[in-house]
mmCIF file with all atom_site columns, C-alpha atoms in Angstrom:
data_model
loop_
_atom_site.group_PDB
_atom_site.id
_atom_site.type_symbol
_atom_site.label_atom_id
_atom_site.label_alt_id
_atom_site.label_comp_id
_atom_site.label_asym_id
_atom_site.label_entity_id
_atom_site.label_seq_id
_atom_site.pdbx_PDB_ins_code
_atom_site.Cartn_x
_atom_site.Cartn_y
_atom_site.Cartn_z
_atom_site.occupancy
_atom_site.B_iso_or_equiv
_atom_site.pdbx_formal_charge
_atom_site.auth_seq_id
_atom_site.auth_comp_id
_atom_site.auth_asym_id
_atom_site.auth_atom_id
_atom_site.pdbx_PDB_model_num
ATOM 1   C CA . MET Z 1 1   ? 19.386 -19.263 65.644 1.00 86.00 ? 1   MET Z CA 1
ATOM 2   C CA . LYS Z 1 2   ? 22.640 -21.042 64.727 1.00 95.00 ? 2   LYS Z CA 1
ATOM 3   C CA . ILE Z 1 3   ? 24.660 -19.845 61.867 1.00 98.00 ? 3   ILE Z CA 1
ATOM 4   C CA . VAL Z 1 4   ? 25.905 -22.573 59.678 1.00 98.00 ? 4   VAL Z CA 1
ATOM 5   C CA . HIS Z 1 5   ? 28.012 -22.887 56.433 1.00 99.00 ? 5   HIS Z CA 1
ATOM 6   C CA . SER Z 1 6   ? 26.997 -24.729 53.071 1.00 98.00 ? 6   SER Z CA 1
ATOM 7   C CA . VAL Z 1 7   ? 28.638 -26.158 50.250 1.00 98.00 ? 7   VAL Z CA 1
ATOM 8   C CA . GLU Z 1 8   ? 26.573 -26.704 47.042 1.00 97.00 ? 8   GLU Z CA 1
ATOM 9   C CA . LEU Z 1 9   ? 28.025 -29.308 45.111 1.00 95.00 ? 9   LEU Z CA 1
ATOM 10  C CA . HIS Z 1 10  ? 27.545 -28.930 41.123 1.00 94.00 ? 10  HIS Z CA 1
ATOM 11  C CA . LEU Z 1 11  ? 27.907 -32.318 39.816 1.00 88.00 ? 11  LEU Z CA 1
ATOM 12  C CA . PRO Z 1 12  ? 29.169 -33.010 36.500 1.00 87.00 ? 12  PRO Z CA 1
ATOM 13  C CA . GLU Z 1 13  ? 26.900 -34.235 33.771 1.00 85.00 ? 13  GLU Z CA 1
ATOM 14  C CA . GLY Z 1 14  ? 26.780 -37.891 32.568 1.00 83.00 ? 14  GLY Z CA 1
ATOM 15  C CA . LYS Z 1 15  ? 28.140 -39.518 35.798 1.00 81.00 ? 15  LYS Z CA 1
ATOM 16  C CA . LEU Z 1 16  ? 26.722 -42.850 37.091 1.00 79.00 ? 16  LEU Z CA 1
ATOM 17  C CA . PRO Z 1 17  ? 24.214 -42.720 39.976 1.00 74.00 ? 17  PRO Z CA 1
ATOM 18  C CA . GLY Z 1 18  ? 26.480 -43.850 42.350 1.00 85.00 ? 18  GLY Z CA 1
ATOM 19  C CA . PHE Z 1 19  ? 29.085 -41.162 41.789 1.00 87.00 ? 19  PHE Z CA 1
ATOM 20  C CA . TYR Z 1 20  ? 27.147 -38.639 44.116 1.00 85.00 ? 20  TYR Z CA 1
ATOM 21  C CA . ALA Z 1 21  ? 26.792 -41.367 46.747 1.00 86.00 ? 21  ALA Z CA 1
ATOM 22  C CA . GLN Z 1 22  ? 30.307 -42.119 46.747 1.00 90.00 ? 22  GLN Z CA 1
ATOM 23  C CA . ILE Z 1 23  ? 31.203 -38.430 47.198 1.00 93.00 ? 23  ILE Z CA 1
ATOM 24  C CA . VAL Z 1 24  ? 28.657 -38.108 50.120 1.00 88.00 ? 24  VAL Z CA 1
ATOM 25  C CA . LYS Z 1 25  ? 30.233 -41.011 51.893 1.00 91.00 ? 25  LYS Z CA 1
ATOM 26  C CA . GLY Z 1 26  ? 33.615 -39.661 51.457 1.00 95.00 ? 26  GLY Z CA 1
ATOM 27  C CA . ILE Z 1 27  ? 32.489 -36.140 52.845 1.00 96.00 ? 27  ILE Z CA 1
ATOM 28  C CA . ALA Z 1 28  ? 30.896 -38.003 55.719 1.00 92.00 ? 28  ALA Z CA 1
ATOM 29  C CA . ASN Z 1 29  ? 34.389 -39.449 56.554 1.00 95.00 ? 29  ASN Z CA 1
ATOM 30  C CA . ILE Z 1 30  ? 36.193 -36.228 56.808 1.00 97.00 ? 30  ILE Z CA 1
ATOM 31  C CA . VAL Z 1 31  ? 33.479 -33.870 58.426 1.00 98.00 ? 31  VAL Z CA 1
ATOM 32  C CA . THR Z 1 32  ? 30.197 -33.887 60.303 1.00 96.00 ? 32  THR Z CA 1
ATOM 33  C CA . LEU Z 1 33  ? 27.222 -32.827 58.090 1.00 95.00 ? 33  LEU Z CA 1
ATOM 34  C CA . LEU Z 1 34  ? 24.514 -31.248 59.934 1.00 96.00 ? 34  LEU Z CA 1
ATOM 35  C CA . ASP Z 1 35  ? 22.136 -31.584 57.212 1.00 96.00 ? 35  ASP Z CA 1
ATOM 36  C CA . ARG Z 1 36  ? 21.643 -31.709 53.523 1.00 92.00 ? 36  ARG Z CA 1
ATOM 37  C CA . ASP Z 1 37  ? 19.068 -30.810 50.937 1.00 92.00 ? 37  ASP Z CA 1
ATOM 38  C CA . LYS Z 1 38  ? 19.759 -32.330 47.396 1.00 88.00 ? 38  LYS Z CA 1
ATOM 39  C CA . THR Z 1 39  ? 23.158 -31.106 46.644 1.00 90.00 ? 39  THR Z CA 1
ATOM 40  C CA . VAL Z 1 40  ? 23.440 -28.515 49.419 1.00 95.00 ? 40  VAL Z CA 1
ATOM 41  C CA . LEU Z 1 41  ? 25.366 -29.767 52.176 1.00 96.00 ? 41  LEU Z CA 1
ATOM 42  C CA . PHE Z 1 42  ? 25.315 -27.980 55.914 1.00 97.00 ? 42  PHE Z CA 1
ATOM 43  C CA . VAL Z 1 43  ? 28.141 -27.919 58.086 1.00 98.00 ? 43  VAL Z CA 1
ATOM 44  C CA . SER Z 1 44  ? 28.978 -26.080 61.245 1.00 97.00 ? 44  SER Z CA 1
ATOM 45  C CA . SER Z 1 45  ? 32.279 -24.278 60.473 1.00 98.00 ? 45  SER Z CA 1
ATOM 46  C CA . GLU Z 1 46  ? 34.270 -22.561 57.674 1.00 98.00 ? 46  GLU Z CA 1
ATOM 47  C CA . ALA Z 1 47  ? 36.950 -25.002 58.017 1.00 98.00 ? 47  ALA Z CA 1
ATOM 48  C CA . GLU Z 1 48  ? 34.574 -27.891 57.325 1.00 98.00 ? 48  GLU Z CA 1
ATOM 49  C CA . ALA Z 1 49  ? 33.346 -26.219 54.371 1.00 98.00 ? 49  ALA Z CA 1
ATOM 50  C CA . GLU Z 1 50  ? 36.959 -25.836 53.134 1.00 98.00 ? 50  GLU Z CA 1
ATOM 51  C CA . ALA Z 1 51  ? 37.719 -29.394 53.713 1.00 98.00 ? 51  ALA Z CA 1
ATOM 52  C CA . ILE Z 1 52  ? 34.561 -30.597 51.670 1.00 98.00 ? 52  ILE Z CA 1
ATOM 53  C CA . GLU Z 1 53  ? 35.659 -28.311 48.720 1.00 98.00 ? 53  GLU Z CA 1
ATOM 54  C CA . ALA Z 1 54  ? 39.324 -29.821 48.933 1.00 97.00 ? 54  ALA Z CA 1
ATOM 55  C CA . PHE Z 1 55  ? 37.867 -33.145 48.938 1.00 97.00 ? 55  PHE Z CA 1
ATOM 56  C CA . VAL Z 1 56  ? 35.439 -32.768 45.820 1.00 96.00 ? 56  VAL Z CA 1
ATOM 57  C CA . ARG Z 1 57  ? 38.196 -31.110 43.788 1.00 95.00 ? 57  ARG Z CA 1
ATOM 58  C CA . HIS Z 1 58  ? 39.554 -34.354 43.307 1.00 91.00 ? 58  HIS Z CA 1
ATOM 59  C CA . TYR Z 1 59  ? 36.431 -35.443 41.675 1.00 92.00 ? 59  TYR Z CA 1
ATOM 60  C CA . ARG Z 1 60  ? 36.108 -32.298 39.569 1.00 91.00 ? 60  ARG Z CA 1
ATOM 61  C CA . VAL Z 1 61  ? 33.140 -30.979 41.227 1.00 95.00 ? 61  VAL Z CA 1
ATOM 62  C CA . GLU Z 1 62  ? 32.440 -27.388 41.099 1.00 96.00 ? 62  GLU Z CA 1
ATOM 63  C CA . THR Z 1 63  ? 31.117 -25.772 44.291 1.00 98.00 ? 63  THR Z CA 1
ATOM 64  C CA . ASP Z 1 64  ? 29.527 -22.593 45.805 1.00 98.00 ? 64  ASP Z CA 1
ATOM 65  C CA . ARG Z 1 65  ? 29.658 -21.580 49.535 1.00 98.00 ? 65  ARG Z CA 1
ATOM 66  C CA . GLY Z 1 66  ? 26.974 -19.987 51.627 1.00 98.00 ? 66  GLY Z CA 1
ATOM 67  C CA . LEU Z 1 67  ? 26.267 -18.668 55.036 1.00 98.00 ? 67  LEU Z CA 1
ATOM 68  C CA . TRP Z 1 68  ? 22.825 -19.512 56.655 1.00 99.00 ? 68  TRP Z CA 1
ATOM 69  C CA . ALA Z 1 69  ? 20.762 -18.956 59.490 1.00 98.00 ? 69  ALA Z CA 1
ATOM 70  C CA . GLY Z 1 70  ? 19.202 -21.969 61.023 1.00 97.00 ? 70  GLY Z CA 1
ATOM 71  C CA . LEU Z 1 71  ? 15.552 -21.211 61.950 1.00 97.00 ? 71  LEU Z CA 1
ATOM 72  C CA . ASP Z 1 72  ? 13.970 -23.167 64.600 1.00 95.00 ? 72  ASP Z CA 1
ATOM 73  C CA . GLN Z 1 73  ? 10.359 -24.035 64.626 1.00 94.00 ? 73  GLN Z CA 1
ATOM 74  C CA . GLN Z 1 74  ? 9.391  -20.867 66.592 1.00 94.00 ? 74  GLN Z CA 1
ATOM 75  C CA . TRP Z 1 75  ? 9.825  -18.813 63.551 1.00 96.00 ? 75  TRP Z CA 1
ATOM 76  C CA . LEU Z 1 76  ? 6.728  -18.299 61.571 1.00 96.00 ? 76  LEU Z CA 1
ATOM 77  C CA . LEU Z 1 77  ? 7.238  -18.626 57.785 1.00 97.00 ? 77  LEU Z CA 1
ATOM 78  C CA . ASP Z 1 78  ? 5.676  -16.650 54.956 1.00 96.00 ? 78  ASP Z CA 1
ATOM 79  C CA . GLU Z 1 79  ? 5.213  -19.762 52.896 1.00 94.00 ? 79  GLU Z CA 1
ATOM 80  C CA . ARG Z 1 80  ? 4.850  -17.814 49.810 1.00 95.00 ? 80  ARG Z CA 1
ATOM 81  C CA . LYS Z 1 81  ? 8.288  -16.030 50.128 1.00 96.00 ? 81  LYS Z CA 1
ATOM 82  C CA . PHE Z 1 82  ? 10.538 -18.406 52.032 1.00 97.00 ? 82  PHE Z CA 1
ATOM 83  C CA . GLY Z 1 83  ? 11.359 -20.561 49.059 1.00 95.00 ? 83  GLY Z CA 1
ATOM 84  C CA . ASP Z 1 84  ? 13.048 -17.337 47.473 1.00 97.00 ? 84  ASP Z CA 1
ATOM 85  C CA . TYR Z 1 85  ? 15.317 -16.895 50.448 1.00 98.00 ? 85  TYR Z CA 1
ATOM 86  C CA . GLY Z 1 86  ? 15.680 -20.397 52.350 1.00 97.00 ? 86  GLY Z CA 1
ATOM 87  C CA . ILE Z 1 87  ? 15.567 -24.092 52.274 1.00 96.00 ? 87  ILE Z CA 1
ATOM 88  C CA . GLN Z 1 88  ? 13.459 -26.605 54.271 1.00 94.00 ? 88  GLN Z CA 1
ATOM 89  C CA . SER Z 1 89  ? 15.563 -29.594 54.289 1.00 93.00 ? 89  SER Z CA 1
ATOM 90  C CA . ARG Z 1 90  ? 14.461 -33.307 53.923 1.00 86.00 ? 90  ARG Z CA 1
ATOM 91  C CA . SER Z 1 91  ? 14.902 -33.575 57.872 1.00 91.00 ? 91  SER Z CA 1
ATOM 92  C CA . GLY Z 1 92  ? 12.412 -30.639 58.241 1.00 92.00 ? 92  GLY Z CA 1
ATOM 93  C CA . SER Z 1 93  ? 15.100 -28.054 59.281 1.00 96.00 ? 93  SER Z CA 1
ATOM 94  C CA . ARG Z 1 94  ? 14.710 -24.480 58.032 1.00 98.00 ? 94  ARG Z CA 1
ATOM 95  C CA . TYR Z 1 95  ? 17.797 -22.412 56.743 1.00 98.00 ? 95  TYR Z CA 1
ATOM 96  C CA . LEU Z 1 96  ? 17.719 -18.792 55.732 1.00 98.00 ? 96  LEU Z CA 1
ATOM 97  C CA . ASP Z 1 97  ? 20.343 -17.707 53.290 1.00 98.00 ? 97  ASP Z CA 1
ATOM 98  C CA . LEU Z 1 98  ? 22.198 -14.639 54.816 1.00 98.00 ? 98  LEU Z CA 1
ATOM 99  C CA . GLY Z 1 99  ? 23.399 -13.565 51.401 1.00 97.00 ? 99  GLY Z CA 1
ATOM 100 C CA . LEU Z 1 100 ? 19.948 -12.703 50.233 1.00 98.00 ? 100 LEU Z CA 1
ATOM 101 C CA . SER Z 1 101 ? 18.217 -11.954 53.647 1.00 98.00 ? 101 SER Z CA 1
ATOM 102 C CA . ALA Z 1 102 ? 18.931 -10.262 56.906 1.00 98.00 ? 102 ALA Z CA 1
ATOM 103 C CA . ILE Z 1 103 ? 17.559 -10.759 60.585 1.00 98.00 ? 103 ILE Z CA 1
ATOM 104 C CA . MET Z 1 104 ? 16.371 -7.476  62.260 1.00 98.00 ? 104 MET Z CA 1
ATOM 105 C CA . GLU Z 1 105 ? 14.876 -6.662  65.548 1.00 97.00 ? 105 GLU Z CA 1
ATOM 106 C CA . ILE Z 1 106 ? 11.955 -4.153  65.959 1.00 96.00 ? 106 ILE Z CA 1
ATOM 107 C CA . ALA Z 1 107 ? 11.421 -2.597  69.445 1.00 94.00 ? 107 ALA Z CA 1
ATOM 108 C CA . ALA Z 1 108 ? 9.378  0.187   70.928 1.00 92.00 ? 108 ALA Z CA 1
ATOM 109 C CA . ALA Z 1 109 ? 11.812 3.245   71.410 1.00 89.00 ? 109 ALA Z CA 1
ATOM 110 C CA . GLY Z 1 110 ? 9.634  4.847   74.087 1.00 88.00 ? 110 GLY Z CA 1
ATOM 111 C CA . GLU Z 1 111 ? 5.888  5.347   75.434 1.00 91.00 ? 111 GLU Z CA 1
ATOM 112 C CA . SER Z 1 112 ? 4.933  6.889   72.207 1.00 92.00 ? 112 SER Z CA 1
ATOM 113 C CA . SER Z 1 113 ? 6.026  4.269   70.139 1.00 92.00 ? 113 SER Z CA 1
ATOM 114 C CA . GLU Z 1 114 ? 3.407  2.429   68.197 1.00 94.00 ? 114 GLU Z CA 1
ATOM 115 C CA . LEU Z 1 115 ? 5.052  -1.156  67.947 1.00 93.00 ? 115 LEU Z CA 1
ATOM 116 C CA . GLY Z 1 116 ? 1.920  -2.895  66.805 1.00 93.00 ? 116 GLY Z CA 1
ATOM 117 C CA . GLN Z 1 117 ? 1.421  -0.724  63.906 1.00 96.00 ? 117 GLN Z CA 1
ATOM 118 C CA . ALA Z 1 118 ? 5.213  -0.980  62.902 1.00 96.00 ? 118 ALA Z CA 1
ATOM 119 C CA . LEU Z 1 119 ? 5.318  -4.706  63.086 1.00 95.00 ? 119 LEU Z CA 1
ATOM 120 C CA . GLU Z 1 120 ? 2.109  -4.887  61.159 1.00 95.00 ? 120 GLU Z CA 1
ATOM 121 C CA . GLN Z 1 121 ? 3.497  -3.096  58.315 1.00 96.00 ? 121 GLN Z CA 1
ATOM 122 C CA . CYS Z 1 122 ? 6.939  -4.490  58.558 1.00 96.00 ? 122 CYS Z CA 1
ATOM 123 C CA . GLU Z 1 123 ? 5.345  -8.020  58.383 1.00 93.00 ? 123 GLU Z CA 1
ATOM 124 C CA . GLU Z 1 124 ? 4.151  -7.383  54.853 1.00 94.00 ? 124 GLU Z CA 1
ATOM 125 C CA . HIS Z 1 125 ? 7.897  -7.486  53.815 1.00 96.00 ? 125 HIS Z CA 1
ATOM 126 C CA . SER Z 1 126 ? 9.027  -10.256 56.096 1.00 97.00 ? 126 SER Z CA 1
ATOM 127 C CA . VAL Z 1 127 ? 10.041 -13.730 54.917 1.00 98.00 ? 127 VAL Z CA 1
ATOM 128 C CA . ALA Z 1 128 ? 9.722  -15.128 58.566 1.00 98.00 ? 128 ALA Z CA 1
ATOM 129 C CA . ARG Z 1 129 ? 9.119  -13.575 61.969 1.00 97.00 ? 129 ARG Z CA 1
ATOM 130 C CA . GLN Z 1 130 ? 9.484  -14.542 65.488 1.00 96.00 ? 130 GLN Z CA 1
ATOM 131 C CA . ASN Z 1 131 ? 8.459  -13.120 68.965 1.00 92.00 ? 131 ASN Z CA 1
ATOM 132 C CA . LYS Z 1 132 ? 11.316 -14.306 71.326 1.00 80.00 ? 132 LYS Z CA 1
ATOM 133 C CA . ASP Z 1 133 ? 11.746 -13.254 74.846 1.00 75.00 ? 133 ASP Z CA 1
ATOM 134 C CA . GLY Z 1 134 ? 9.560  -10.298 74.110 1.00 70.00 ? 134 GLY Z CA 1
ATOM 135 C CA . ARG Z 1 135 ? 11.892 -9.562  71.172 1.00 80.00 ? 135 ARG Z CA 1
ATOM 136 C CA . GLN Z 1 136 ? 10.438 -9.130  67.645 1.00 95.00 ? 136 GLN Z CA 1
ATOM 137 C CA . LEU Z 1 137 ? 12.516 -10.526 65.131 1.00 97.00 ? 137 LEU Z CA 1
ATOM 138 C CA . LEU Z 1 138 ? 11.976 -10.267 61.435 1.00 98.00 ? 138 LEU Z CA 1
ATOM 139 C CA . ALA Z 1 139 ? 13.704 -12.098 58.485 1.00 98.00 ? 139 ALA Z CA 1
ATOM 140 C CA . VAL Z 1 140 ? 13.618 -9.700  55.464 1.00 98.00 ? 140 VAL Z CA 1
ATOM 141 C CA . ASP Z 1 141 ? 15.203 -9.252  52.019 1.00 98.00 ? 141 ASP Z CA 1
ATOM 142 C CA . ARG Z 1 142 ? 18.696 -7.957  52.524 1.00 98.00 ? 142 ARG Z CA 1
ATOM 143 C CA . GLU Z 1 143 ? 17.911 -5.140  50.153 1.00 98.00 ? 143 GLU Z CA 1
ATOM 144 C CA . GLN Z 1 144 ? 14.917 -3.943  52.391 1.00 98.00 ? 144 GLN Z CA 1
ATOM 145 C CA . THR Z 1 145 ? 16.672 -3.402  55.583 1.00 98.00 ? 145 THR Z CA 1
ATOM 146 C CA . GLU Z 1 146 ? 16.490 0.444   55.157 1.00 98.00 ? 146 GLU Z CA 1
ATOM 147 C CA . LEU Z 1 147 ? 12.881 0.284   54.222 1.00 98.00 ? 147 LEU Z CA 1
ATOM 148 C CA . ILE Z 1 148 ? 12.169 -1.643  57.619 1.00 98.00 ? 148 ILE Z CA 1
ATOM 149 C CA . ALA Z 1 149 ? 14.328 0.857   59.473 1.00 98.00 ? 149 ALA Z CA 1
ATOM 150 C CA . GLY Z 1 150 ? 12.207 3.583   58.014 1.00 98.00 ? 150 GLY Z CA 1
ATOM 151 C CA . ILE Z 1 151 ? 8.969  2.012   58.829 1.00 97.00 ? 151 ILE Z CA 1
ATOM 152 C CA . ALA Z 1 152 ? 10.219 1.441   62.350 1.00 96.00 ? 152 ALA Z CA 1
ATOM 153 C CA . ARG Z 1 153 ? 11.117 5.441   62.634 1.00 96.00 ? 153 ARG Z CA 1
ATOM 154 C CA . ALA Z 1 154 ? 7.863  6.365   61.337 1.00 97.00 ? 154 ALA Z CA 1
ATOM 155 C CA . TYR Z 1 155 ? 6.071  4.697   64.285 1.00 97.00 ? 155 TYR Z CA 1
ATOM 156 C CA . ARG Z 1 156 ? 8.542  5.960   66.610 1.00 96.00 ? 156 ARG Z CA 1
ATOM 157 C CA . CYS Z 1 157 ? 10.151 2.280   66.984 1.00 96.00 ? 157 CYS Z CA 1
ATOM 158 C CA . GLN Z 1 158 ? 13.859 1.034   66.854 1.00 94.00 ? 158 GLN Z CA 1
ATOM 159 C CA . ALA Z 1 159 ? 15.224 -1.381  64.090 1.00 96.00 ? 159 ALA Z CA 1
ATOM 160 C CA . GLU Z 1 160 ? 18.378 -3.006  64.638 1.00 97.00 ? 160 GLU Z CA 1
ATOM 161 C CA . LEU Z 1 161 ? 20.244 -5.282  62.029 1.00 97.00 ? 161 LEU Z CA 1
ATOM 162 C CA . LEU Z 1 162 ? 21.228 -8.567  63.959 1.00 96.00 ? 162 LEU Z CA 1
ATOM 163 C CA . LEU Z 1 163 ? 22.464 -10.631 60.923 1.00 95.00 ? 163 LEU Z CA 1
#
């Protein structure tokens, strides 16, 4: 899971079609874009996001910044929910908005833990999930982290907030 930064461009109304292309070309000359989806540009560092903002200020383009987790193909998405919490770019990469969501790990806390049942109930609330190296990772709504922790405790499991 890679953490990436985004800059969303809010383009002014009534500009010629080449306006956006000119801006993106200029941005590509100053930073390395990891990916993009419509007007959301993904970069690897905060410094690159700041450079984009400084560059587009000259064009009077408003921006919003974000922090995202890049989800590899091992993550199973709940297609009904994912669009509310993430983006799948034109290149097929998947990004989870960390302003709206959190990544948690659920694990057995001992021999009496009922991990399977805890995961079954937690998955009802998840946006995406992954079993990585025996670790059960869940992407959930940031407002539901306490709920997930409570479910884990009820089944004698541990829940840890990772991101």
